[in-house]
Coordinates of C-alpha atoms in Angstrom, one line a residue:
M20 CA 41.2 83.3 7.4
S21 CA 37.6 83.2 8.4
N22 CA 36.4 85.3 11.3
R23 CA 33.9 82.8 12.4
P24 CA 34.5 81.5 15.9
V25 CA 36.1 78.2 16.2
K26 CA 34.6 75.6 18.5
S27 CA 36.6 74.3 21.3
P28 CA 37.5 70.7 20.4
S29 CA 35.6 69.0 23.1
R30 CA 34.8 65.3 22.7
S31 CA 31.2 66.3 21.7
Y32 CA 32.6 68.4 18.8
L33 CA 35.2 65.9 17.5
R34 CA 33.2 62.8 18.4
P35 CA 29.4 63.5 18.2
Q36 CA 28.5 60.1 19.5
S37 CA 29.8 61.1 23.0
S38 CA 29.2 64.3 25.0
Q39 CA 32.2 63.8 27.2
P40 CA 35.3 66.0 27.0
F41 CA 38.6 64.5 26.1
G42 CA 39.6 61.9 28.7
G43 CA 42.1 63.7 30.8
N44 CA 43.8 66.1 28.4
H45 CA 42.7 69.6 29.5
H46 CA 45.3 71.5 27.6
Y47 CA 43.2 72.1 24.5
G48 CA 41.6 75.2 25.9
N49 CA 45.0 76.8 25.5
V50 CA 45.1 76.0 21.8
I51 CA 41.7 77.0 20.5
G52 CA 39.1 78.8 22.5
G53 CA 36.3 81.3 22.3
D54 CA 36.4 83.7 19.3
S55 CA 40.1 83.6 18.6
I56 CA 43.1 81.4 18.4
R57 CA 45.5 81.8 21.3
P58 CA 49.2 80.7 21.1
L59 CA 50.0 77.4 22.5
T60 CA 51.0 77.7 26.2
P61 CA 53.6 75.5 27.6
Q62 CA 52.2 73.3 30.4
P63 CA 54.6 72.6 33.3
V64 CA 55.0 68.9 34.0
R65 CA 55.7 67.8 37.5
E66 CA 58.0 64.9 37.9
M67 CA 57.0 61.6 39.4
G68 CA 56.7 61.9 43.2
S69 CA 57.4 65.6 43.3
G70 CA 55.5 66.1 46.4
V71 CA 56.2 68.3 49.3
G72 CA 59.8 68.5 49.8
S73 CA 60.4 67.3 46.2
H74 CA 60.4 63.6 47.4
R75 CA 60.5 61.2 44.5
L76 CA 58.4 58.1 44.4
S77 CA 61.0 55.5 43.6
K78 CA 60.5 52.7 41.2
A79 CA 60.6 50.2 44.1
R80 CA 57.9 52.0 46.0
R81 CA 55.8 52.2 42.8
V82 CA 56.2 48.5 42.2
L83 CA 55.2 47.8 45.8
I84 CA 52.1 49.9 45.4
I85 CA 51.1 47.9 42.3
A86 CA 51.9 44.6 44.0
C87 CA 49.8 45.3 47.1
T88 CA 47.0 46.7 44.9
L89 CA 47.0 43.5 42.8
L90 CA 47.2 41.4 45.9
G91 CA 44.0 43.1 47.2
F92 CA 42.3 42.6 43.9
F93 CA 43.3 39.0 43.9
F94 CA 42.0 38.1 47.3
S95 CA 38.8 40.1 47.0
S96 CA 38.0 38.2 43.8
L97 CA 39.3 34.9 45.3
D98 CA 36.8 35.1 48.1
A99 CA 34.0 35.6 45.7
A100 CA 34.8 32.2 44.0
I101 CA 36.5 30.1 46.6
V102 CA 33.3 29.0 48.3
A103 CA 31.7 27.9 45.0
T104 CA 33.0 24.4 45.4
S105 CA 32.7 24.4 49.2
M106 CA 29.0 25.3 49.6
V107 CA 28.0 21.6 49.8
S108 CA 30.6 20.9 52.5
I109 CA 29.7 24.0 54.5
S110 CA 26.0 23.4 54.3
D111 CA 26.6 19.8 55.3
E112 CA 28.3 20.9 58.5
L113 CA 25.9 23.7 59.3
Q114 CA 22.9 21.6 58.1
E115 CA 21.3 24.2 55.8
F116 CA 21.6 23.9 52.0
M117 CA 18.6 26.1 51.1
N118 CA 20.3 29.3 52.3
A119 CA 23.8 28.1 51.1
P120 CA 23.7 30.5 48.1
W121 CA 23.7 33.4 50.5
I122 CA 27.2 32.5 51.5
I123 CA 28.2 33.8 48.0
L124 CA 25.3 36.4 47.7
A125 CA 25.9 38.1 51.0
Y126 CA 29.5 38.7 50.0
L127 CA 28.6 39.8 46.5
L128 CA 25.8 42.1 47.6
S129 CA 28.0 44.2 49.9
Y130 CA 30.9 43.7 47.5
M131 CA 28.7 45.2 44.8
G132 CA 26.7 47.8 46.8
F133 CA 29.8 49.7 48.2
A134 CA 31.9 49.7 45.0
V135 CA 30.9 53.1 43.7
F136 CA 30.7 54.6 47.2
L137 CA 34.2 53.6 48.2
S138 CA 35.6 54.7 44.9
R139 CA 34.0 58.1 45.4
L140 CA 35.1 58.2 49.1
S141 CA 38.7 57.7 48.0
D142 CA 38.4 60.9 46.0
I143 CA 37.7 62.7 49.3
C144 CA 39.6 60.8 51.9
G145 CA 42.4 59.5 49.8
R146 CA 43.3 56.2 48.1
R147 CA 45.7 55.1 50.8
D148 CA 43.4 55.5 53.8
V149 CA 40.4 53.9 52.1
L150 CA 42.6 51.0 50.9
L151 CA 44.0 50.4 54.4
G152 CA 40.5 50.5 55.9
S153 CA 39.3 48.0 53.3
W154 CA 42.1 45.6 54.2
M155 CA 41.4 45.9 57.9
I156 CA 37.6 45.2 57.4
F157 CA 38.5 42.3 55.1
L158 CA 40.9 40.8 57.6
C159 CA 38.7 41.1 60.6
F160 CA 35.6 39.6 59.1
S161 CA 37.6 36.8 57.3
F162 CA 38.7 35.8 60.8
A163 CA 35.1 36.0 62.0
C164 CA 33.8 33.9 59.1
A165 CA 36.2 31.1 60.0
R166 CA 34.7 31.0 63.5
A167 CA 31.0 31.0 62.5
S168 CA 28.9 28.3 64.1
T169 CA 25.6 28.8 62.3
M170 CA 24.7 29.6 58.7
L171 CA 23.2 32.9 59.8
Q172 CA 26.4 34.0 61.5
L173 CA 28.4 33.0 58.4
I174 CA 26.1 35.0 56.1
I175 CA 26.3 38.1 58.3
F176 CA 30.1 37.9 58.6
R177 CA 30.4 37.4 54.8
A178 CA 28.3 40.5 54.2
F179 CA 30.8 42.6 56.2
Q180 CA 33.7 40.9 54.7
G181 CA 32.3 42.0 51.3
I182 CA 32.5 45.6 52.3
G183 CA 36.3 45.3 52.7
G184 CA 36.5 43.2 49.5
S185 CA 34.6 45.9 47.6
G186 CA 37.2 48.5 48.5
L187 CA 40.1 46.2 47.5
Y188 CA 38.3 45.4 44.2
S189 CA 37.3 48.8 43.0
L190 CA 40.3 50.8 44.2
A191 CA 42.7 48.4 42.5
Q192 CA 41.4 49.4 39.1
I193 CA 41.8 53.1 39.9
T194 CA 45.2 52.8 41.4
L195 CA 46.6 50.6 38.6
T196 CA 45.4 53.1 36.1
E197 CA 47.1 56.0 38.0
Y198 CA 50.3 54.2 38.9
G199 CA 50.5 51.5 36.1
P200 CA 53.2 51.3 33.5
V201 CA 53.5 54.5 31.4
T202 CA 55.1 53.0 28.4
K203 CA 52.5 50.3 28.0
P204 CA 49.2 51.6 29.5
Q205 CA 47.2 48.9 27.8
L206 CA 48.9 46.5 30.3
V207 CA 46.6 47.9 33.0
G208 CA 43.7 46.1 31.5
A209 CA 45.7 42.9 31.0
M210 CA 46.9 43.0 34.6
I211 CA 43.4 43.4 35.9
G212 CA 41.9 40.8 33.6
F213 CA 44.7 38.3 34.3
T214 CA 44.5 38.8 38.1
L215 CA 40.8 38.4 38.1
A216 CA 40.9 35.3 35.9
I217 CA 43.7 33.7 38.0
S218 CA 41.9 34.4 41.2
L219 CA 38.8 32.8 39.8
V220 CA 40.8 29.9 38.4
L221 CA 42.4 29.2 41.8
G222 CA 39.3 30.0 43.9
P223 CA 37.2 26.9 43.2
I224 CA 40.3 24.7 43.1
I225 CA 41.6 25.9 46.5
G226 CA 38.2 25.8 48.0
G227 CA 37.6 22.3 46.8
L228 CA 41.1 21.1 47.9
I229 CA 40.6 22.6 51.4
S230 CA 37.1 21.2 51.8
H231 CA 38.2 17.8 50.6
K232 CA 41.5 17.5 52.6
S233 CA 40.9 19.7 55.6
D234 CA 38.4 22.0 57.3
W235 CA 36.5 24.5 55.2
R236 CA 37.2 27.2 57.8
W237 CA 40.8 27.4 56.5
I238 CA 39.3 29.0 53.4
F239 CA 38.8 32.2 55.4
D240 CA 41.9 31.9 57.7
L241 CA 44.0 31.8 54.6
N242 CA 43.4 35.6 54.2
A243 CA 45.0 36.6 57.4
P244 CA 48.8 36.5 56.7
F245 CA 48.4 38.0 53.2
S246 CA 46.2 40.8 54.5
A247 CA 48.7 41.7 57.2
A248 CA 51.6 41.7 54.6
A249 CA 49.6 43.9 52.2
M250 CA 48.9 46.5 54.9
I251 CA 52.6 46.7 55.8
M252 CA 53.4 47.1 52.1
I253 CA 51.0 50.0 51.7
A254 CA 52.3 51.7 54.9
M255 CA 55.9 51.4 53.6
A256 CA 55.3 52.2 49.9
W257 CA 52.5 54.7 49.7
P258 CA 53.5 58.4 49.9
S259 CA 53.7 59.6 53.5
R260 CA 51.5 62.3 54.9
E261 CA 54.2 64.9 54.2
D262 CA 54.2 63.8 50.5
R263 CA 50.4 63.8 50.4
G264 CA 50.3 67.3 51.8
A265 CA 46.7 67.3 53.2
H266 CA 46.6 66.7 56.9
A267 CA 44.1 64.2 58.3
S268 CA 42.3 67.1 60.1
V269 CA 41.6 68.5 56.6
R270 CA 40.7 65.3 54.9
Y271 CA 38.4 64.2 57.7
S272 CA 37.0 67.6 58.5
W273 CA 33.2 68.3 58.6
N274 CA 33.6 70.1 55.2
S275 CA 35.0 66.9 53.7
V276 CA 32.3 64.7 55.3
K277 CA 29.6 66.9 53.9
R278 CA 30.8 66.3 50.4
I279 CA 30.0 62.5 50.7
D280 CA 26.8 61.5 49.0
F281 CA 25.3 59.4 51.7
L282 CA 21.8 59.5 50.3
G283 CA 23.0 58.4 46.9
C284 CA 25.0 55.5 48.5
A285 CA 22.0 54.4 50.6
T286 CA 19.5 54.4 47.8
L287 CA 21.8 52.7 45.3
L288 CA 22.6 50.0 47.9
C289 CA 18.9 49.5 48.7
A290 CA 17.9 49.3 45.0
C291 CA 20.5 46.7 44.1
C292 CA 20.4 44.6 47.3
L293 CA 16.6 44.5 47.7
L294 CA 16.3 43.4 44.1
I295 CA 18.6 40.4 44.7
V296 CA 17.0 39.6 48.0
G297 CA 13.5 39.7 46.5
V298 CA 14.4 37.4 43.6
Q299 CA 16.3 35.0 45.8
Q300 CA 13.6 34.8 48.5
A301 CA 10.9 34.3 45.8
A302 CA 12.8 31.2 44.7
S303 CA 12.9 29.7 48.2
A304 CA 10.4 27.2 49.6
R305 CA 9.2 29.7 52.2
Y306 CA 7.8 32.4 49.8
H307 CA 6.2 32.8 46.4
W308 CA 6.2 35.6 43.9
S309 CA 2.7 36.6 44.8
D310 CA 3.5 36.9 48.6
S311 CA 3.1 40.4 50.0
V312 CA 6.6 40.3 51.5
I313 CA 8.2 39.7 48.1
I314 CA 6.1 42.3 46.4
A315 CA 7.0 44.8 49.2
I316 CA 10.7 44.1 48.8
L317 CA 10.7 44.5 45.1
A318 CA 8.6 47.6 45.3
L319 CA 10.9 49.2 47.8
S320 CA 13.8 48.3 45.5
A321 CA 12.1 50.1 42.6
L322 CA 11.3 53.1 44.8
S323 CA 14.9 53.3 45.9
G324 CA 16.1 53.2 42.3
I325 CA 13.8 56.0 41.4
V326 CA 14.9 58.2 44.3
F327 CA 18.5 57.5 43.4
I328 CA 18.0 58.6 39.8
I329 CA 16.2 61.8 40.8
W330 CA 18.7 62.6 43.5
Q331 CA 21.7 62.1 41.2
V332 CA 20.1 64.2 38.4
S333 CA 19.5 66.9 41.0
L334 CA 23.0 66.9 42.3
N335 CA 24.5 66.9 38.8
S336 CA 22.4 69.9 37.9
G337 CA 24.2 71.9 40.6
S338 CA 21.3 72.2 43.1
C339 CA 23.7 71.2 45.9
R340 CA 27.3 72.0 45.1
D341 CA 28.6 71.0 48.6
I342 CA 27.8 67.3 47.9
K343 CA 29.9 65.3 45.4
P344 CA 27.4 63.0 43.5
I345 CA 28.2 59.3 43.8
F346 CA 27.4 58.9 40.1
P347 CA 27.9 61.6 37.5
V348 CA 24.9 61.1 35.2
N349 CA 26.7 62.8 32.3
L350 CA 28.6 59.5 31.9
L351 CA 25.5 57.9 30.6
R352 CA 25.5 60.3 27.7
N353 CA 28.6 58.6 26.5
R354 CA 27.3 55.8 24.2
V355 CA 30.5 53.8 24.4
F356 CA 30.7 53.9 28.2
T357 CA 27.0 53.0 28.6
S358 CA 27.3 50.1 26.1
T359 CA 30.5 48.8 27.9
I360 CA 28.7 48.9 31.3
V361 CA 25.7 46.9 30.0
V362 CA 27.9 44.3 28.3
T363 CA 29.9 44.0 31.6
L364 CA 26.7 43.5 33.6
L365 CA 25.5 40.8 31.3
T366 CA 28.9 39.1 31.2
G367 CA 28.8 39.0 35.0
F368 CA 25.5 37.2 34.8
T369 CA 26.9 34.4 32.6
Y370 CA 30.3 34.1 34.4
L371 CA 29.2 33.9 38.1
G372 CA 26.2 31.8 37.1
L373 CA 28.4 29.2 35.5
M374 CA 30.8 29.3 38.4
V375 CA 28.0 28.0 40.6
I376 CA 26.0 25.6 38.3
V377 CA 28.9 23.8 36.7
P378 CA 30.4 22.5 40.0
E379 CA 26.9 21.7 41.2
R380 CA 26.3 19.6 38.2
F381 CA 29.5 17.6 38.7
Q382 CA 28.9 17.1 42.4
I383 CA 25.2 16.3 42.3
I384 CA 24.7 14.5 39.0
H385 CA 28.1 12.9 38.5
G386 CA 29.0 12.4 42.2
D387 CA 32.4 14.2 42.1
N388 CA 34.0 15.6 45.3
P389 CA 34.5 19.4 45.6
L390 CA 38.1 19.2 44.5
F391 CA 37.4 17.4 41.2
A392 CA 34.4 19.6 40.6
G393 CA 36.6 22.7 41.0
L394 CA 39.2 21.2 38.7
K395 CA 36.6 20.8 36.0
L396 CA 36.2 24.6 35.9
L397 CA 39.7 24.9 34.6
P398 CA 38.8 25.1 30.9
L399 CA 36.4 28.0 31.6
L400 CA 38.9 29.8 33.8
G401 CA 42.0 29.1 31.9
S402 CA 40.6 30.4 28.6
C403 CA 39.3 33.4 30.5
T404 CA 42.9 34.2 31.5
L405 CA 44.0 33.8 27.9
G406 CA 41.2 36.1 26.7
S407 CA 42.3 38.9 29.0
F408 CA 45.8 38.9 27.4
V409 CA 44.4 38.7 23.9
A410 CA 42.1 41.7 24.5
A411 CA 45.1 43.8 25.8
A412 CA 47.2 42.8 22.9
A413 CA 44.4 43.7 20.5
S414 CA 44.5 47.3 21.8
K415 CA 48.3 47.5 22.1
K416 CA 48.6 50.4 19.6
T417 CA 45.1 51.1 18.5
N418 CA 41.9 51.4 20.6
N419 CA 40.0 48.2 19.5
T420 CA 38.1 47.8 22.7
S421 CA 34.6 48.1 21.2
P422 CA 35.2 45.5 18.4
T423 CA 36.7 43.2 21.1
L424 CA 33.5 43.5 23.2
V425 CA 31.5 42.5 20.1
V426 CA 33.6 39.4 19.6
S427 CA 33.4 38.7 23.4
A428 CA 29.6 38.7 23.3
G429 CA 29.5 36.6 20.1
L430 CA 31.8 33.9 21.7
Q431 CA 29.7 33.8 24.9
L432 CA 26.5 33.4 22.8
L433 CA 28.1 30.6 20.8
G434 CA 29.4 28.8 23.8
T435 CA 26.2 28.9 25.8
G436 CA 24.2 27.9 22.8
L437 CA 26.4 24.8 22.3
T438 CA 26.2 24.0 26.0
T439 CA 22.4 23.6 25.8
I440 CA 22.8 20.3 23.9
I441 CA 24.1 18.7 27.2
S442 CA 20.6 17.9 28.3
K443 CA 21.0 14.4 29.9
P444 CA 22.7 13.3 33.1
D445 CA 24.9 10.9 31.1
S446 CA 25.8 13.4 28.4
S447 CA 29.4 13.6 27.5
T448 CA 31.4 15.9 29.8
A449 CA 34.2 16.2 27.2
A450 CA 32.0 18.4 25.1
L451 CA 31.2 20.6 28.1
Y452 CA 34.9 21.2 28.6
G453 CA 35.2 22.5 25.0
F454 CA 32.2 24.7 25.4
Q455 CA 33.6 26.2 28.6
V456 CA 36.8 27.2 26.6
I457 CA 34.7 29.2 24.1
I458 CA 32.6 30.9 26.9
G459 CA 35.7 31.6 29.0
F460 CA 37.7 33.1 26.2
G461 CA 34.8 35.5 25.5
I462 CA 34.5 36.4 29.1
G463 CA 38.2 37.1 29.4
L464 CA 38.0 39.4 26.4
C465 CA 35.3 41.4 28.1
F466 CA 37.1 41.7 31.4
S467 CA 40.2 43.3 29.9
A468 CA 38.6 45.3 27.1
A469 CA 35.9 46.8 29.4
T470 CA 38.5 48.0 31.9
I471 CA 40.6 49.6 29.2
S472 CA 37.5 51.1 27.5
V473 CA 36.3 52.8 30.7
S474 CA 39.7 54.2 31.5
I475 CA 39.7 55.8 28.0
Q476 CA 36.2 57.1 27.9
V477 CA 35.8 58.8 31.3
L478 CA 37.4 62.1 32.4
R479 CA 40.3 62.0 34.8
E480 CA 38.1 63.4 37.7
D481 CA 35.5 60.7 37.0
L482 CA 38.0 57.8 36.8
A483 CA 37.3 56.5 40.3
T484 CA 33.5 56.5 39.7
G485 CA 33.9 55.0 36.2
H486 CA 35.8 52.0 37.6
G487 CA 33.4 51.8 40.6
V488 CA 30.5 51.6 38.2
I489 CA 32.0 48.8 36.1
S490 CA 32.8 46.8 39.3
Q491 CA 29.3 47.2 40.5
A492 CA 27.8 46.3 37.1
R493 CA 29.9 43.1 36.9
L494 CA 28.9 42.1 40.4
L495 CA 25.2 43.0 40.0
G496 CA 25.0 40.8 36.9
G497 CA 26.7 38.0 38.9
C498 CA 24.3 38.3 41.8
L499 CA 21.3 38.3 39.3
G500 CA 22.8 35.2 37.6
I501 CA 23.1 33.3 40.8
S502 CA 19.6 34.3 41.9
I503 CA 17.9 33.4 38.6
C504 CA 19.7 30.0 38.5
T505 CA 18.4 29.4 42.1
V506 CA 14.9 30.3 40.9
I507 CA 15.1 27.8 38.0
L508 CA 16.5 25.0 40.1
N509 CA 13.8 25.4 42.9
F510 CA 11.1 25.6 40.3
H511 CA 12.1 22.3 38.8
N512 CA 12.4 20.7 42.2
N513 CA 8.9 21.8 43.2
K514 CA 7.4 20.9 39.8
Y515 CA 8.9 17.4 39.3
L516 CA 10.1 16.1 42.7
L517 CA 7.7 17.5 45.2
G518 CA 5.2 14.7 46.0
K519 CA 7.3 12.1 44.3
L520 CA 10.0 12.0 46.9
D521 CA 9.4 11.4 50.6
E522 CA 10.0 14.1 53.3
G523 CA 13.4 12.8 54.2
Q524 CA 14.6 12.9 50.6
M525 CA 13.3 16.4 50.1
H526 CA 15.1 17.4 53.3
D527 CA 18.3 16.0 51.9
L528 CA 17.9 18.1 48.7
L529 CA 17.4 21.2 50.9
T530 CA 20.4 20.5 53.2
N531 CA 22.9 18.5 51.1
P532 CA 21.9 17.2 47.7
T533 CA 25.0 15.0 47.4
R534 CA 23.3 12.6 49.9
L535 CA 21.2 11.3 47.0
S536 CA 24.0 8.9 46.2
G537 CA 23.2 7.1 49.5
W538 CA 19.5 6.7 48.7
D539 CA 18.1 3.1 48.5
S540 CA 15.9 3.6 45.5
D541 CA 17.7 3.7 42.1
Y542 CA 14.5 5.2 40.6
D543 CA 14.5 8.2 42.9
K544 CA 18.2 8.8 42.3
A545 CA 17.8 8.6 38.5
L546 CA 14.7 10.9 38.7
T547 CA 16.5 13.5 40.8
R548 CA 19.5 13.5 38.5
E549 CA 17.3 13.9 35.5
V550 CA 15.5 16.9 37.1
Y551 CA 18.9 18.5 38.0
A552 CA 20.1 18.0 34.4
M553 CA 16.9 19.6 33.1
A554 CA 17.4 22.6 35.4
F555 CA 21.0 22.9 34.2
V556 CA 19.9 23.2 30.6
E557 CA 17.2 25.8 31.4
E558 CA 19.8 27.8 33.3
V559 CA 22.1 27.8 30.4
K560 CA 19.3 28.7 28.0
V561 CA 18.6 31.8 30.1
M562 CA 22.3 32.7 29.8
M563 CA 22.1 32.2 26.0
Y564 CA 19.3 34.7 25.8
I565 CA 21.3 37.1 28.0
C566 CA 24.3 36.7 25.7
A567 CA 22.1 37.4 22.6
A568 CA 21.0 40.7 24.3
M569 CA 24.6 41.4 25.1
L570 CA 25.7 41.0 21.5
A571 CA 23.0 43.4 20.4
V572 CA 24.1 46.0 23.0
S573 CA 27.8 45.6 22.1
F574 CA 27.1 46.9 18.5
F575 CA 26.0 50.3 20.0
G576 CA 29.5 50.8 21.3
L577 CA 31.3 50.6 18.0
E578 CA 33.1 53.8 17.0
R579 CA 34.2 55.1 13.6
H580 CA 37.0 57.2 15.2
P581 CA 37.8 55.8 18.6
L582 CA 39.8 57.7 21.1
P583 CA 43.5 56.9 21.1
M584 CA 45.3 54.7 23.6
S585 CA 47.4 57.7 24.6
T586 CA 44.3 58.8 26.6
L587 CA 45.4 56.2 29.2
T588 CA 48.7 58.1 29.7
D589 CA 46.7 61.3 30.4
H590 CA 45.1 59.5 33.3
Q591 CA 48.6 58.9 34.7
M592 CA 49.0 62.6 35.2
P593 CA 46.2 62.9 37.8
D594 CA 44.8 65.8 39.6
P595 CA 46.2 66.4 43.1
A596 CA 43.0 65.5 44.8
L597 CA 42.8 62.1 43.2
V598 CA 46.1 60.4 43.7
G599 CA 47.9 62.6 46.2
Q600 CA 45.0 62.6 48.7
G601 CA 44.7 66.3 48.5
D602 CA 48.4 67.1 48.1
K603 CA 49.6 70.2 46.3
E604 CA 52.0 68.3 44.2
S605 CA 50.8 64.8 43.2
P606 CA 52.8 62.0 41.8
V607 CA 52.6 62.3 38.0
R608 CA 54.4 60.9 35.0
A609 CA 57.1 63.0 33.4
S610 CA 58.0 60.5 30.8
H611 CA 55.9 60.2 27.6
S612 CA 54.5 63.7 28.2
S613 CA 55.2 66.8 26.3
T614 CA 55.4 70.3 27.8
W615 CA 53.6 71.6 24.7
T616 CA 50.1 70.7 23.5
E617 CA 50.4 70.0 19.8
L618 CA 47.7 70.5 17.3
S619 CA 48.7 67.2 15.7
D620 CA 47.3 65.4 18.7
L621 CA 43.9 66.5 17.6
Q622 CA 44.2 65.4 14.0
P623 CA 43.6 61.6 14.4
L624 CA 40.4 62.3 16.3
A625 CA 38.8 64.9 14.0
R626 CA 36.5 64.1 11.2
P627 CA 37.9 65.2 7.8
R628 CA 35.7 68.3 7.3
Q629 CA 36.3 69.3 10.9
L630 CA 40.0 68.8 10.6
S631 CA 40.1 71.1 7.5
R632 CA 38.4 73.9 9.6
L633 CA 41.0 73.5 12.3
R634 CA 43.9 73.7 9.9
A635 CA 42.4 76.6 8.1
S636 CA 41.9 78.5 11.3
T637 CA 45.4 78.0 12.7
D638 CA 47.6 79.2 9.8
G639 CA 50.7 80.7 11.1
L640 CA 50.3 79.2 14.6
P641 CA 53.9 78.7 16.0
I642 CA 54.0 74.9 16.5

C-alpha cells in the first residue's frame, strides 16, 4: 500500500467542476482523512421526532406540516398571478392605469427582496416562528388591500403583503425538503412545481371570474379564512417548544439578533428593488432614461450591489464571525448551482412577462372580458403543470436535472420564436394556444428541475439560503420581465400614437385601454390595436433573445458525473439548528439511512483513476 496521503473525498476532489463539499453527508471524514485511513465509525441515527422527552413526530403531524406549507406556497404564488387579469378592472375603478403594473410589481419586489433574508432568518429564529409571522403579515395586509380606496394605498399594502408572501414562498421549499417523503425525495420538486403551476393556473382564472362576476376586492378577502386555518395547523402540528428545545429567550436574545446580516439584507433589497423601480419609471410618461432622477436611482442600485458583494465576501472570509452572511459566496463556485440560478432567473422573465402580456392582448386587441382572458392562459399554465411532473419523473432514480434544464431552455426558445409570427391583430389565436403549450412545458421543466438541483448541490447548512436564492432569482427575473414589457409598450404608444390620438383617447389608454372599443372612430381603434399588436411581438422577441441566452447558460450546468439523488435524503437528516429551531435533538429520518458510512457510497461519484486510488488505499478495511 502506498504511504502517500489520501485526499479527503470532498466534492472538489471527486467532482472538480464544483468546490462544494458533498451535499449533507458529513460522515466521509470518518472514512478517509489526513495521512491515514481510519476505521469506519458507526454514526448514531436519531429517530424521527426524537426531541426532548423522546416525543415522536407522528405521520399525521408531518402530513399537516407539509399541507400547511404547500398551502402557504400556493397562496403566496396565487396572489402574484391573481391580479394579472384584474388590473384593468382595478385601474378602471381607481382611475389609474399607468401605475397599474405596480399592483403586481409592488408585491413581487418585496416578495423577491425578502426571500433570502427570511430564509436565513429561519436558520436563527426557527422555521415555525418565521412561518407563523409570514402568515400573519400576509393575512393582515390582504385585509388592508381589500379596503384600499386609492391606487397608492393598494400599491403600499401590496408591498407589505409581499413580505408575508416571501416568507411563505421561500420557507415552503426548505420545509418540504426537510420534511418531505423519504422514500421518494424527488417528489419534493414535483410538489413544488405542481403547486406553483396550479396556483398560477387558477390565479388568472379566479381573478378574472371575481372581477367579472363580483367586486375585485374579494380577490384579497379570499385569503383570510385559509390564512387562519393554516396558522392553526402550524400551531397544532409543528413540534412544541419542549420538542424544539431552545427557549424563545435564547432564540431571540441579543446574541441571536447580532447574527442577522442586516446590512446584507438592506443592500440586496436596495440593489434589486431600485433596479426595477428605475426601469419601470423610465418607461412611464413622467420620466425618460436621461432624467437625473432615473440615473440617480439606477446608480444607487449599482452602488448597493457593489456594497453587497464586498460585504458578503468580507463576511465569508471570516472577518466578522458573529454575523451569519445572508449569502454564502462559496455557492457561486459551484458551476451547476450558478447555472441553475441564472436559468431560473431568465425563466422568470419569460413566465411572468407572458402572464401579463397575453391577457392584455386578449382584453385590449380582441375585446375579451377578464374571465375569458384568464381562461386563454390555460394552455400555458396547464402544460407548465405537466412539465413539473415530467421533470420529477426524469430524475426519479438518476440525477438528470441538468439535461432537463437544457431541454427546458430549448423548448422556451422554440415556443417564443414561433409566437413572434403572430404579428397582426387579426392573427389566429389557435396558433397562440399551441405555442403557449410549448413554452409552458419548458417552464414547468425548469420549475421542478431547478428546485431538485439546488437541493442536491448545496450543503445542508446552506439549504435555506440556496432555496431563498432560487426564489429571489425567479422573482427578480419576473419583475424585470414585467418592467421591460412595460417599457416596450409605452415606447410604441409614444412613437406611433402620441399626436395621432386626441387627449381624451390618450387618457383612456393610460387609465383603461379597454375603453377603445367605445371610441367613435374605427380608424383610431384599428390603429391602436395595430400598435398594441406590434408591441406584443416586440415583447415576445425580447423573450426569445432571453431564452437563447438561457439555452447557452444551461449547457454550463451539464455534468459528467452528477451527484446521486440520495443526496436529497441526506438533507432530510438536518442539523438541529435548522429544523428543530435550535433543539438538541431534531426530527430526522431513521428510515433509508445506514448507521455505517460505506465506501461503496463513494464509488459512483469518483472518476475511474480516483476510484482506483481509493480502492488501493483501503485494502483490508473492515466494511
